[in-house]
Amino acid sequence: MIKVSDTAKKKVIELMSDDGYDASSDYVRVGVKSGGCSGLSYDLKFDKNQEEGDKVFEDNGVKIIVDKKSFLYLIGTTLEYSGGLNGTGFVFNNPNANRTCGCGESFSL
């Protein structure tokens, strides 16, 4: 299960609308790919369709899709949004990550 904070929910709905997506029917696709300074990096995009093998969740009114491979790395993660002085953007609070880079966009297990 992936959780979505209140601030992330507001920003997701705003960005989906700006990009022509409907938060009530479309999805946020969250994944993990090789790369980044810690070995793995997060991938976040909007999607209108589910693929075979996708795990589908809904938290705080946001529909989330995770591919089967990425799901193992993301169990228990909370998607948050930071708009502070240290940078603006989505932040993944992942309890499975042993090490993260300074920017928070990559991690290792």
XYZ file of C-alpha atoms in Angstrom:
109
model
C 0.000 0.000 0.000
C 1.194 3.490 -0.827
C -0.177 6.381 1.193
C -0.718 9.957 0.007
C -0.401 12.939 2.357
C -2.926 15.791 2.246
C -0.413 18.202 0.698
C 0.550 15.654 -1.976
C -3.136 15.033 -2.743
C -3.780 18.734 -3.365
C -0.748 19.042 -5.642
C -1.543 15.816 -7.544
C -5.098 16.995 -8.252
C -3.826 20.405 -9.383
C -1.136 18.964 -11.680
C -3.437 16.306 -13.130
C -5.970 18.970 -14.023
C -3.255 21.158 -15.596
C -2.114 18.197 -17.736
C -5.629 17.205 -18.893
C -6.138 14.279 -16.502
C -9.108 13.709 -14.219
C -8.133 12.800 -10.645
C -11.444 11.018 -10.130
C -10.828 8.509 -12.941
C -7.135 8.645 -13.921
C -4.097 7.359 -12.029
C -0.757 8.362 -10.610
C 1.765 5.757 -11.760
C 4.579 5.269 -9.257
C 7.582 3.119 -10.080
C 11.226 2.391 -9.439
C 13.929 2.315 -12.086
C 17.686 1.813 -12.121
C 19.690 4.988 -11.852
C 20.357 7.920 -9.609
C 23.301 8.430 -7.298
C 22.102 5.738 -4.857
C 21.287 3.007 -7.419
C 17.496 3.213 -7.750
C 15.297 6.209 -8.510
C 11.608 6.944 -8.244
C 9.423 7.442 -11.305
C 6.168 9.372 -11.045
C 3.761 10.153 -13.897
C 0.070 10.285 -14.737
C -1.683 7.494 -16.612
C -5.160 6.819 -17.934
C -4.749 3.036 -18.227
C -3.854 0.036 -16.122
C -1.459 -2.563 -17.480
C -1.618 -6.290 -16.815
C 0.019 -7.075 -13.490
C -0.374 -3.558 -12.063
C -1.304 -3.161 -8.420
C -3.989 -0.517 -7.909
C -4.524 1.423 -4.690
C -6.536 4.390 -3.598
C -5.530 6.545 -0.665
C -6.803 9.959 0.334
C -8.823 10.162 -2.899
C -5.829 9.519 -5.188
C -5.731 6.435 -7.414
C -2.264 4.918 -7.626
C -0.865 2.291 -9.999
C 2.361 0.417 -9.275
C 3.920 -2.199 -11.565
C 4.563 -5.586 -9.979
C 8.360 -5.209 -9.842
C 8.305 -1.741 -8.284
C 5.687 -2.718 -5.710
C 8.237 -4.759 -3.723
C 10.419 -1.654 -3.286
C 7.538 0.677 -2.410
C 5.489 -1.206 0.199
C 4.658 1.193 3.029
C 5.835 4.326 1.200
C 4.119 7.675 1.748
C 4.009 10.202 -1.088
C 4.389 13.723 0.264
C 4.834 17.158 -1.265
C 7.344 19.695 -0.030
C 7.127 23.354 -0.924
C 9.769 24.621 1.485
C 13.035 26.497 1.179
C 15.008 23.289 0.600
C 13.225 22.629 -2.665
C 9.812 22.030 -4.102
C 8.503 18.692 -5.259
C 7.213 15.271 -4.398
C 9.023 13.343 -1.688
C 8.903 9.574 -1.135
C 9.120 8.517 2.511
C 10.138 4.914 1.940
C 10.687 2.716 5.013
C 12.446 0.116 2.820
C 15.277 2.446 1.781
C 18.558 1.896 3.644
C 20.242 4.886 2.045
C 18.930 7.887 0.134
C 20.742 10.610 -1.737
C 20.685 14.219 -0.597
C 17.954 15.204 -3.035
C 15.702 12.303 -2.026
C 15.136 11.185 -5.607
C 17.150 7.984 -5.407
C 17.706 5.248 -2.859
C 19.226 1.849 -2.218
C 18.076 -1.183 -0.260
